[in-house]
Coordinates of C-alpha atoms in Angstrom, one line a residue:
Chain M
M1470 CA 61.2 -2.2 4.4
L1471 CA 60.4 1.2 3.8
K1472 CA 59.9 3.8 6.8
F1473 CA 57.5 6.6 6.3
P1474 CA 57.6 9.5 5.6
I1475 CA 60.3 9.2 3.3
Y1476 CA 62.9 12.1 3.8
L1477 CA 64.0 13.6 0.5
D1478 CA 64.3 17.2 1.7
N1479 CA 68.2 17.2 2.6
H1480 CA 68.8 20.8 1.1
A1481 CA 66.5 22.1 4.1
T1482 CA 68.5 20.0 6.6
T1483 CA 70.1 16.5 7.2
P1484 CA 69.3 14.0 9.7
M1485 CA 72.4 13.9 12.2
D1486 CA 74.9 11.0 11.5
P1487 CA 74.9 9.1 14.7
R1488 CA 78.8 9.3 14.8
V1489 CA 78.4 13.1 15.2
L1490 CA 76.2 12.7 18.2
E1491 CA 78.2 10.1 19.8
A1492 CA 81.2 12.7 19.4
M1493 CA 79.2 15.3 21.0
M1494 CA 77.7 13.8 23.9
P1495 CA 80.7 14.1 26.5
Y1496 CA 80.7 17.6 25.8
F1497 CA 77.3 18.4 27.2
T1498 CA 78.1 16.6 30.6
E1499 CA 81.3 15.8 31.8
S1500 CA 83.5 18.1 29.6
F1501 CA 81.2 21.1 29.9
G1502 CA 83.8 23.4 30.5
N1503 CA 84.1 27.1 28.8
A1504 CA 86.5 26.9 26.1
A1505 CA 87.8 30.2 27.2
S1506 CA 88.5 29.0 30.9
R1507 CA 92.3 29.4 31.0
N1508 CA 93.0 28.1 34.4
H1509 CA 91.4 24.9 34.7
S1510 CA 91.3 21.5 33.1
F1511 CA 87.4 22.0 32.4
G1512 CA 88.3 24.8 30.1
W1513 CA 91.3 23.1 28.5
V1514 CA 89.4 20.0 27.6
A1515 CA 86.7 22.0 26.1
E1516 CA 89.3 24.2 24.3
E1517 CA 91.0 20.9 23.0
G1518 CA 87.6 19.5 21.5
V1519 CA 87.3 23.0 19.7
E1520 CA 90.8 23.1 18.5
K1521 CA 90.3 19.6 17.1
A1522 CA 86.9 20.5 15.4
R1523 CA 88.6 23.5 14.0
K1524 CA 91.4 21.6 12.4
Q1525 CA 88.7 19.1 11.0
V1526 CA 86.9 21.8 9.3
A1527 CA 89.9 23.5 7.9
D1528 CA 91.1 20.1 6.5
L1529 CA 87.5 19.8 4.7
I1530 CA 88.1 22.8 3.0
G1531 CA 91.8 23.1 2.5
A1532 CA 92.0 26.1 4.9
T1533 CA 94.3 26.6 8.1
A1534 CA 92.8 26.2 11.5
K1535 CA 93.4 29.7 12.3
E1536 CA 91.4 30.8 9.3
I1537 CA 88.1 29.2 10.7
V1538 CA 85.8 31.5 12.8
F1539 CA 83.0 29.4 14.7
T1540 CA 79.4 30.9 14.3
S1541 CA 75.8 29.8 14.9
G1542 CA 75.3 28.8 11.4
A1543 CA 75.7 30.1 7.8
T1544 CA 73.2 32.9 8.1
E1545 CA 75.1 34.4 10.7
S1546 CA 78.3 33.6 8.6
N1547 CA 77.0 35.3 5.6
N1548 CA 75.9 38.4 7.7
L1549 CA 79.4 38.5 9.4
A1550 CA 81.3 38.1 6.0
I1551 CA 79.2 40.9 4.2
K1552 CA 78.6 43.6 7.0
G1553 CA 82.1 42.9 8.3
V1554 CA 83.8 43.6 5.1
A1555 CA 81.3 46.6 4.1
E1556 CA 82.1 48.0 7.9
M1557 CA 85.9 47.4 7.6
Y1558 CA 86.5 48.5 4.2
A1559 CA 84.4 51.6 3.9
Q1560 CA 87.1 53.8 3.1
K1561 CA 87.7 51.8 0.0
G1562 CA 84.6 51.7 -1.4
N1563 CA 80.8 50.9 -0.7
H1564 CA 79.8 48.9 -3.7
I1565 CA 78.7 45.2 -3.3
I1566 CA 78.1 42.6 -6.2
T1567 CA 75.7 39.6 -5.6
A1568 CA 73.4 37.5 -7.7
A1569 CA 69.6 37.4 -7.8
T1570 CA 69.6 33.8 -6.8
E1571 CA 71.3 34.0 -3.7
H1572 CA 69.9 33.0 -0.3
K1573 CA 68.0 35.1 1.8
A1574 CA 70.7 35.5 4.3
V1575 CA 72.9 37.3 1.6
L1576 CA 70.2 39.2 -0.1
D1577 CA 68.6 40.5 2.8
T1578 CA 72.0 41.4 4.5
C1579 CA 72.9 43.5 1.2
K1580 CA 69.4 45.1 1.2
R1581 CA 70.0 46.4 4.8
L1582 CA 73.6 47.6 3.9
E1583 CA 71.8 49.5 0.9
K1584 CA 69.6 51.4 3.6
H1585 CA 72.9 52.3 5.2
G1586 CA 74.3 53.8 2.1
A1587 CA 76.0 50.9 0.3
R1588 CA 75.4 50.4 -3.3
V1589 CA 74.5 46.7 -4.4
T1590 CA 74.3 45.1 -8.0
Y1591 CA 72.3 42.0 -8.1
L1592 CA 73.3 40.1 -11.1
P1593 CA 70.8 38.3 -13.1
V1594 CA 71.3 34.8 -13.8
Q1595 CA 71.3 32.8 -17.1
P1596 CA 68.4 30.3 -17.9
N1597 CA 70.6 27.8 -16.9
G1598 CA 71.1 29.3 -13.4
L1599 CA 74.6 30.5 -13.7
I1600 CA 75.9 34.1 -13.7
D1601 CA 77.4 35.5 -16.7
L1602 CA 81.1 36.1 -16.1
E1603 CA 81.0 39.3 -18.7
L1604 CA 78.3 40.9 -16.6
L1605 CA 80.3 40.5 -13.4
K1606 CA 83.5 42.0 -15.0
E1607 CA 81.5 44.9 -16.1
A1608 CA 79.7 45.3 -12.6
I1609 CA 83.0 45.9 -11.1
T1610 CA 84.1 49.5 -10.4
D1611 CA 86.9 51.0 -8.4
K1612 CA 84.1 51.3 -5.3
T1613 CA 83.6 47.5 -5.5
I1614 CA 84.9 46.1 -2.2
L1615 CA 83.0 42.6 -2.2
V1616 CA 81.6 40.0 -4.6
S1617 CA 79.4 37.5 -2.9
I1618 CA 78.3 34.6 -5.1
M1619 CA 77.1 31.3 -3.9
Y1620 CA 78.6 28.0 -4.5
G1621 CA 75.6 25.5 -4.9
N1622 CA 72.2 26.8 -5.1
N1623 CA 69.9 25.6 -2.5
E1624 CA 67.0 25.3 -4.7
I1625 CA 68.2 24.4 -8.1
G1626 CA 71.6 22.9 -7.1
T1627 CA 73.5 24.7 -9.6
V1628 CA 77.2 25.1 -9.1
Q1629 CA 79.0 28.4 -10.0
D1630 CA 82.1 28.6 -11.6
I1631 CA 83.9 29.7 -8.4
P1632 CA 87.5 29.6 -9.4
A1633 CA 86.6 31.6 -12.5
I1634 CA 84.7 34.2 -10.4
A1635 CA 87.5 34.3 -7.9
R1636 CA 90.2 34.9 -10.7
I1637 CA 88.1 38.0 -11.8
C1638 CA 87.9 39.3 -8.4
K1639 CA 91.5 38.8 -7.9
E1640 CA 92.4 40.7 -10.9
R1641 CA 90.3 43.6 -9.9
G1642 CA 91.4 43.5 -6.3
V1643 CA 87.9 42.7 -4.7
L1644 CA 87.2 40.4 -2.0
F1645 CA 85.5 37.5 -2.7
H1646 CA 82.7 35.9 -0.3
T1647 CA 81.0 32.4 -1.4
D1648 CA 78.0 31.0 0.7
A1649 CA 79.2 27.4 0.4
T1650 CA 76.3 25.9 2.7
Q1651 CA 75.0 23.3 0.1
A1652 CA 78.2 22.5 -1.2
V1653 CA 80.6 22.0 1.6
G1654 CA 80.5 18.1 2.4
K1655 CA 78.9 17.5 -0.8
I1656 CA 81.4 18.5 -3.5
P1657 CA 85.1 19.3 -3.4
V1658 CA 85.4 22.5 -1.8
N1659 CA 89.0 24.0 -1.4
V1660 CA 89.6 27.6 -0.5
I1661 CA 93.2 27.3 -2.1
A1662 CA 92.2 25.9 -5.4
D1663 CA 88.9 27.9 -5.6
N1664 CA 90.9 31.1 -4.6
V1665 CA 88.1 32.4 -2.5
D1666 CA 88.6 34.9 0.5
L1667 CA 85.6 34.0 2.7
L1668 CA 83.4 31.1 2.8
S1669 CA 80.4 30.4 5.0
L1670 CA 79.5 26.8 5.9
S1671 CA 76.7 25.3 8.2
A1672 CA 76.8 21.8 10.1
H1673 CA 73.1 20.8 9.8
K1674 CA 73.4 20.6 6.1
M1675 CA 76.3 17.7 6.4
Y1676 CA 74.9 15.6 8.9
G1677 CA 75.8 17.9 12.0
P1678 CA 74.0 19.8 14.5
K1679 CA 71.9 22.8 14.0
G1680 CA 73.2 26.0 15.4
V1681 CA 76.6 25.9 14.4
G1682 CA 78.5 26.9 11.4
A1683 CA 81.7 28.6 10.6
L1684 CA 83.1 31.4 8.5
Y1685 CA 86.4 30.8 6.6
V1686 CA 88.6 34.1 6.7
R1687 CA 91.5 34.2 4.5
R1688 CA 94.8 35.2 6.5
K1689 CA 97.4 35.4 3.4
N1690 CA 97.2 36.7 0.0
P1691 CA 95.3 38.9 1.0
R1692 CA 94.8 38.8 4.6
V1693 CA 91.2 39.6 5.2
Q1694 CA 90.0 41.7 7.9
L1695 CA 86.3 42.0 9.5
T1696 CA 84.7 44.3 11.7
A1697 CA 82.9 42.3 14.3
Q1698 CA 79.3 42.1 14.3
M1699 CA 78.9 40.9 17.6
D1700 CA 80.7 42.9 20.7
G1701 CA 81.7 41.0 23.6
G1702 CA 84.5 38.9 25.3
G1703 CA 86.5 39.0 21.7
H1704 CA 86.5 35.4 21.2
E1705 CA 87.3 33.9 17.9
R1706 CA 90.4 36.3 17.4
G1707 CA 87.9 39.1 18.0
M1708 CA 85.6 38.5 14.9
R1709 CA 82.8 36.9 16.9
S1710 CA 82.3 37.3 20.6
G1711 CA 80.3 34.9 22.7
T1712 CA 80.9 31.8 24.7
L1713 CA 81.7 28.9 22.1
N1714 CA 78.8 26.2 21.5
V1715 CA 81.3 23.5 22.3
P1716 CA 79.4 20.5 21.8
G1717 CA 78.1 22.1 18.5
I1718 CA 81.5 22.8 17.4
V1719 CA 82.5 19.2 18.2
G1720 CA 79.8 18.1 16.3
L1721 CA 80.6 20.4 13.0
G1722 CA 84.0 19.0 13.4
K1723 CA 83.3 15.3 13.3
A1724 CA 80.7 15.9 10.6
A1725 CA 83.3 17.4 8.4
E1726 CA 85.9 14.7 9.3
L1727 CA 83.2 12.3 8.1
A1728 CA 82.4 14.1 5.0
A1729 CA 86.0 14.5 4.2
R1730 CA 86.5 10.8 4.5
S1731 CA 83.5 9.7 2.4
L1732 CA 83.1 12.7 -0.1
T1733 CA 84.1 10.7 -3.3
E1734 CA 82.0 7.7 -2.7
E1735 CA 79.0 9.8 -1.6
M1736 CA 78.9 11.8 -4.6
A1737 CA 78.8 8.7 -7.0
Q1738 CA 76.0 7.2 -4.6
H1739 CA 74.0 10.7 -4.6
A1740 CA 74.1 11.1 -8.3
A1741 CA 73.1 7.6 -9.1
L1742 CA 70.1 7.9 -6.8
R1743 CA 69.1 11.4 -8.1
D1744 CA 69.7 10.2 -11.8
R1745 CA 67.7 7.2 -11.2
L1746 CA 64.9 9.1 -9.6
K1747 CA 65.1 11.5 -12.7
Q1748 CA 65.2 8.9 -15.3
K1749 CA 62.1 7.2 -13.9
L1750 CA 60.1 10.4 -13.8
E1751 CA 61.1 11.5 -17.4
A1752 CA 60.5 8.0 -18.8
E1753 CA 56.8 7.9 -17.6
L1754 CA 55.8 11.6 -17.6
D1755 CA 55.5 14.0 -20.5
E1756 CA 56.2 17.9 -20.0
V1757 CA 58.4 17.6 -17.0
Y1758 CA 61.2 20.3 -17.0
I1759 CA 64.7 20.4 -15.0
N1760 CA 65.1 24.0 -13.6
G1761 CA 69.1 25.0 -14.0
T1762 CA 71.9 23.0 -15.8
M1763 CA 72.5 19.4 -15.5
E1764 CA 76.0 20.2 -16.2
R1765 CA 77.0 21.8 -12.9
R1766 CA 75.0 20.7 -10.5
L1767 CA 75.0 19.2 -6.9
P1768 CA 74.9 15.6 -7.2
H1769 CA 71.9 15.2 -4.7
N1770 CA 69.7 17.9 -6.2
L1771 CA 66.9 17.5 -8.6
N1772 CA 64.3 20.4 -9.2
M1773 CA 61.7 19.6 -11.5
S1774 CA 58.4 21.4 -12.7
F1775 CA 55.5 19.2 -13.7
A1776 CA 53.9 21.4 -16.1
Y1777 CA 50.2 22.0 -15.7
V1778 CA 50.3 20.6 -11.9
E1779 CA 50.4 23.0 -9.2
G1780 CA 53.1 22.3 -6.5
E1781 CA 51.0 22.4 -3.5
S1782 CA 48.6 19.9 -4.8
L1783 CA 51.2 17.7 -5.9
L1784 CA 52.8 17.7 -2.3
M1785 CA 49.3 16.9 -1.0
G1786 CA 49.2 13.8 -3.0
I1787 CA 52.5 12.7 -1.9
N1788 CA 52.1 13.6 1.6
D1789 CA 54.3 10.4 2.5
I1790 CA 57.4 12.1 1.1
A1791 CA 59.1 15.1 2.6
V1792 CA 60.2 17.4 -0.1
S1793 CA 59.8 21.2 -1.1
S1794 CA 58.0 23.2 -3.8
G1795 CA 58.6 26.6 -5.3
S1796 CA 54.9 27.0 -5.3
A1797 CA 53.6 30.3 -3.8
C1798 CA 50.8 28.2 -1.8
T1799 CA 53.7 26.3 0.3
S1800 CA 55.4 29.8 1.0
A1801 CA 54.7 32.2 3.7
T1802 CA 54.8 35.1 1.3
L1803 CA 52.4 33.5 -1.2
E1804 CA 55.0 34.5 -3.6
P1805 CA 56.5 31.7 -6.1
S1806 CA 60.3 30.9 -5.8
Y1807 CA 62.5 34.1 -6.7
V1808 CA 65.1 31.7 -7.6
L1809 CA 62.9 30.1 -10.2
K1810 CA 61.5 33.3 -11.5
A1811 CA 65.3 34.5 -11.9
L1812 CA 66.0 31.6 -14.2
G1813 CA 63.1 33.4 -16.5
A1814 CA 61.0 30.2 -16.8
G1815 CA 57.7 31.6 -16.3
D1816 CA 55.7 31.8 -12.9
D1817 CA 53.5 29.0 -14.1
L1818 CA 56.5 26.6 -13.8
A1819 CA 57.8 28.0 -10.5
H1820 CA 54.3 26.8 -9.3
S1821 CA 54.9 23.4 -10.5
S1822 CA 58.1 22.7 -9.2
I1823 CA 59.3 20.3 -6.7
R1824 CA 63.0 20.1 -5.0
F1825 CA 64.2 16.5 -4.1
G1826 CA 67.2 16.2 -2.3
V1827 CA 68.8 13.0 -1.6
G1828 CA 71.2 12.0 1.4
R1829 CA 73.5 9.8 3.1
F1830 CA 70.7 7.6 4.3
T1831 CA 68.5 7.7 1.2
T1832 CA 67.8 4.0 -0.3
E1833 CA 66.9 3.1 -3.7
E1834 CA 63.8 1.4 -2.5
E1835 CA 62.8 4.9 -1.0
I1836 CA 63.7 6.5 -4.6
D1837 CA 61.7 3.8 -6.4
Y1838 CA 58.7 4.4 -4.2
T1839 CA 59.1 8.2 -4.8
A1840 CA 59.1 7.9 -8.6
A1841 CA 56.0 5.7 -8.6
K1842 CA 54.2 8.0 -6.2
V1843 CA 55.0 11.1 -8.1
I1844 CA 54.0 9.6 -11.3
D1845 CA 50.8 8.7 -10.1
V1846 CA 49.9 11.8 -8.6
V1847 CA 51.0 13.7 -11.4
K1848 CA 49.1 11.7 -13.6
K1849 CA 45.9 12.1 -11.7
L1850 CA 46.3 16.0 -11.3
R1851 CA 46.9 16.4 -15.0
E1852 CA 43.4 14.5 -15.5
L1853 CA 42.0 17.3 -13.2
S1854 CA 44.0 20.3 -14.9
P1855 CA 42.3 22.5 -17.3
L1856 CA 45.7 23.8 -18.6
Y1857 CA 46.7 19.9 -19.5
E1858 CA 43.5 19.7 -21.4
M1859 CA 43.9 22.9 -23.3
V1860 CA 47.2 22.0 -24.1
K1861 CA 46.2 18.7 -25.5
E1862 CA 43.7 20.3 -27.5
G1863 CA 46.3 22.3 -29.1
V1864 CA 45.6 25.7 -27.2
D1865 CA 48.5 27.9 -27.0
L1866 CA 48.4 29.0 -23.2
T1867 CA 50.4 32.1 -23.7
K1868 CA 47.9 33.5 -26.0
V1869 CA 45.0 32.9 -23.7
E1870 CA 43.7 36.2 -22.0
W1871 CA 43.7 35.1 -18.1
S1872 CA 41.8 36.9 -15.7
A1873 CA 44.7 37.7 -13.2
H1874 CA 43.4 37.9 -9.9
Chain Z
M337 CA 49.6 23.5 6.7
A338 CA 46.9 21.2 8.2
Y339 CA 44.0 20.9 5.6
S340 CA 40.6 20.0 6.8
D341 CA 39.0 16.7 6.6
K342 CA 36.6 18.1 4.0
V343 CA 39.4 19.6 1.9
L344 CA 41.2 16.3 2.1
D345 CA 37.9 14.3 0.9
H346 CA 37.5 16.6 -2.0
Y347 CA 41.2 16.4 -3.0
N348 CA 41.1 12.8 -2.7
N349 CA 37.8 12.1 -4.1
P350 CA 37.2 15.0 -6.6
R351 CA 33.3 15.4 -7.3
N352 CA 32.3 16.0 -11.2
V353 CA 35.8 16.0 -12.7
G354 CA 35.4 16.6 -16.5
S355 CA 34.5 18.5 -19.5
F356 CA 31.0 19.0 -21.5
D357 CA 31.3 20.2 -25.1
K358 CA 31.7 24.0 -24.8
K359 CA 29.9 24.4 -28.2
D360 CA 26.7 22.8 -26.7
P361 CA 24.1 25.7 -26.5
S362 CA 22.9 24.4 -23.0
V363 CA 26.5 24.6 -21.6
G364 CA 28.1 27.5 -19.8
T365 CA 31.8 27.5 -19.6
G366 CA 34.0 29.7 -17.1
L367 CA 37.5 29.7 -17.1
V368 CA 39.1 32.0 -14.5
G369 CA 42.5 32.6 -13.0
A370 CA 45.9 32.5 -14.6
P371 CA 48.8 30.0 -14.5
E372 CA 51.3 32.6 -13.4
C373 CA 49.0 32.9 -10.0
G374 CA 49.2 29.4 -9.6
D375 CA 45.2 29.0 -10.0
V376 CA 43.2 28.2 -13.1
M377 CA 39.5 26.9 -12.7
K378 CA 37.2 25.5 -15.4
L379 CA 33.8 25.0 -14.4
Q380 CA 30.8 24.1 -16.6
I381 CA 27.2 24.0 -16.2
K382 CA 24.5 22.2 -18.2
V383 CA 21.2 23.7 -18.1
N384 CA 18.0 22.4 -18.9
P385 CA 16.7 25.3 -21.3
A386 CA 13.0 24.4 -20.6
T387 CA 13.3 24.7 -16.7
G388 CA 16.3 26.8 -16.4
I389 CA 17.6 24.2 -13.5
I390 CA 21.4 23.3 -14.0
E391 CA 21.3 19.4 -14.3
D392 CA 24.9 18.9 -14.1
A393 CA 28.2 20.5 -13.5
K394 CA 31.7 19.4 -14.2
F395 CA 35.1 21.2 -13.3
K396 CA 39.1 20.9 -14.1
T397 CA 41.3 22.8 -11.8
F398 CA 44.9 23.7 -11.8
G399 CA 45.9 24.9 -8.2
C400 CA 46.3 24.0 -4.5
G401 CA 44.5 21.4 -2.9
S402 CA 42.1 24.2 -1.5
A403 CA 41.4 25.3 -5.0
I404 CA 40.6 21.9 -6.1
A405 CA 38.4 21.5 -3.3
S406 CA 36.4 24.8 -3.7
S407 CA 35.8 24.0 -7.3
S408 CA 34.5 20.5 -6.5
L409 CA 32.3 21.5 -3.9
A410 CA 30.9 24.4 -6.4
T411 CA 30.2 21.6 -8.8
E412 CA 28.0 19.9 -6.0
M413 CA 26.1 23.1 -4.9
L414 CA 25.4 23.9 -8.5
K415 CA 23.4 21.0 -9.3
G416 CA 19.6 21.2 -9.1
R417 CA 19.4 25.0 -8.7
T418 CA 18.1 27.5 -11.0
V419 CA 20.5 29.5 -12.8
D420 CA 19.3 32.6 -10.7
E421 CA 19.6 30.7 -7.6
A422 CA 23.3 29.7 -8.6
L423 CA 24.1 33.5 -9.1
A424 CA 23.3 33.6 -5.1
I425 CA 26.0 31.4 -4.1
K426 CA 28.7 33.3 -2.1
N427 CA 32.2 32.5 -1.6
T428 CA 31.6 32.5 2.2
E429 CA 29.6 29.4 1.8
I430 CA 32.5 27.5 0.7
V431 CA 34.8 29.0 3.2
N432 CA 32.5 27.7 5.8
E433 CA 31.6 24.5 4.2
L434 CA 35.7 23.5 3.9
S435 CA 36.8 25.3 6.9
L436 CA 39.2 27.2 4.7
P437 CA 42.0 29.2 6.4
P438 CA 42.3 33.2 5.7
V439 CA 45.1 32.3 3.5
K440 CA 42.9 30.2 1.2
I441 CA 40.1 32.4 1.1
H442 CA 41.1 33.5 -2.5
C443 CA 40.3 29.8 -3.6
S444 CA 36.7 30.3 -2.7
V445 CA 36.4 33.7 -4.4
L446 CA 37.7 32.1 -7.6
A447 CA 35.2 29.4 -7.3
E448 CA 32.5 32.0 -7.0
D449 CA 34.0 33.7 -9.8
A450 CA 34.0 30.5 -12.0
I451 CA 30.3 29.9 -11.3
K452 CA 29.6 33.6 -12.2
A453 CA 31.7 33.3 -15.4
A454 CA 29.9 29.9 -16.4
I455 CA 26.5 31.5 -15.8
S456 CA 27.3 34.6 -17.9
D457 CA 28.6 32.7 -20.8
Y458 CA 25.5 30.4 -20.6
K459 CA 23.2 33.6 -20.5
Q460 CA 25.2 35.2 -23.5
K461 CA 24.6 31.9 -25.6
T462 CA 20.9 31.8 -25.0
Q463 CA 20.5 35.4 -25.8
T464 CA 22.6 35.2 -29.0
A465 CA 20.9 31.9 -29.9
A466 CA 17.4 33.5 -29.5
P467 CA 17.6 36.1 -32.6
Q468 CA 19.4 33.3 -34.6
S469 CA 16.2 31.1 -34.2
Q470 CA 14.0 33.9 -35.4
T471 CA 15.7 34.6 -38.7
A472 CA 15.9 30.7 -39.4

């Protein structure tokens, strides 16, 4: 039996796995202690929960427990990594390299640092969504202290060549941070194999609770140092003060353990559902375009543009399915997705895009319903679309003199 | 975003969808907006040359639900009016009728622009058609 609305927005957030909730529950009530309380059992029990979680998170990404700093989420992790490095290594240089398709938590952090005198290079991406490694090499100067490139993109799901980027950074003695929020728990991520120095992750993108995340900070080859951005009691080895969110951290740990256990199986399952949706849509609709390469992509992501149909009107027609659009009309800023614009596909395709994100609890039945519904609504809206009509009449839309407004 | 019942009604049952022959001298066509902006409206009127009354109107719109509803409503408002009466239609009438929120007012402005563009196209056609009939 289908339950409505259908949730296919697993890049925005994921439902919490009931096993995660179960693990968290005792830490709200009977085991409520402050993990920093050293002189009674309430504190010890809480600390034990936290340290177990630290190990679980470390294991998922191939790190050691001491390299995990708990935060309030990936936004804070990104802020701490970038601002913390900029401040700590200010003597060495003031240049940071990132990419145009990063999450706002990285871009806006860099913009703030620019106001304080940092120099930031925003690398463009190729039409496939990946950065050009040659451009990265050229961008590095002796003032460069940090490269921050995301692992898997939150809109188009493209997976950057992280080991190759890390290698370039190593060769030039530059620290490398990756925002792996969308990748951790979804594809194999290993800080040793990938050779990253700093890595941000979040619990609620992998069936854990909201409001908790972590930053991996490498302790060996090199030992990365950060200037804390939150002052206080010196928690988390002085890198992030504030009483630990014990239930949240326990939840993150459990989510990491579950992800590690079922990663291979879930990747195959996600890819099968995603590909099923893609095939059905492509079989029934002409002029649909995949945004970003399919070659290197998160298995649960599909980002498609339905040419000549505006995204918000499509969402309105499929209102029993929860997805996101790159259309300006669905964003607070009235600007179409900057990620899709960065691919150079043209604003019109950005306005026509839908992001589908399958998850642990997505069923084949839901995918079939979604495909049928999207096909139906796109066809209806194309009947309504003057652009579709013009194209069918043989008009070249790029040659039309539009009255921009 | 929550849509008003009227926007939903026009979205689900758009009125007067379709196209007239652009070359028909009694037809005026307005095409406004731009794909990059996420809104393009094509609005057409069919005028009785003897009475100057708009007898039929049709639209096609690429845009959000409010843009579709605005142009659908515009075609309803146009029918039965003279060309000059149609010129007096203001976007605020569309805003009020559809209860559009502030961020969607541009949709009603575009619909007003489409009406004006269609009428201007019609008028241009009748003006250029007149001298031709004299020489014929």
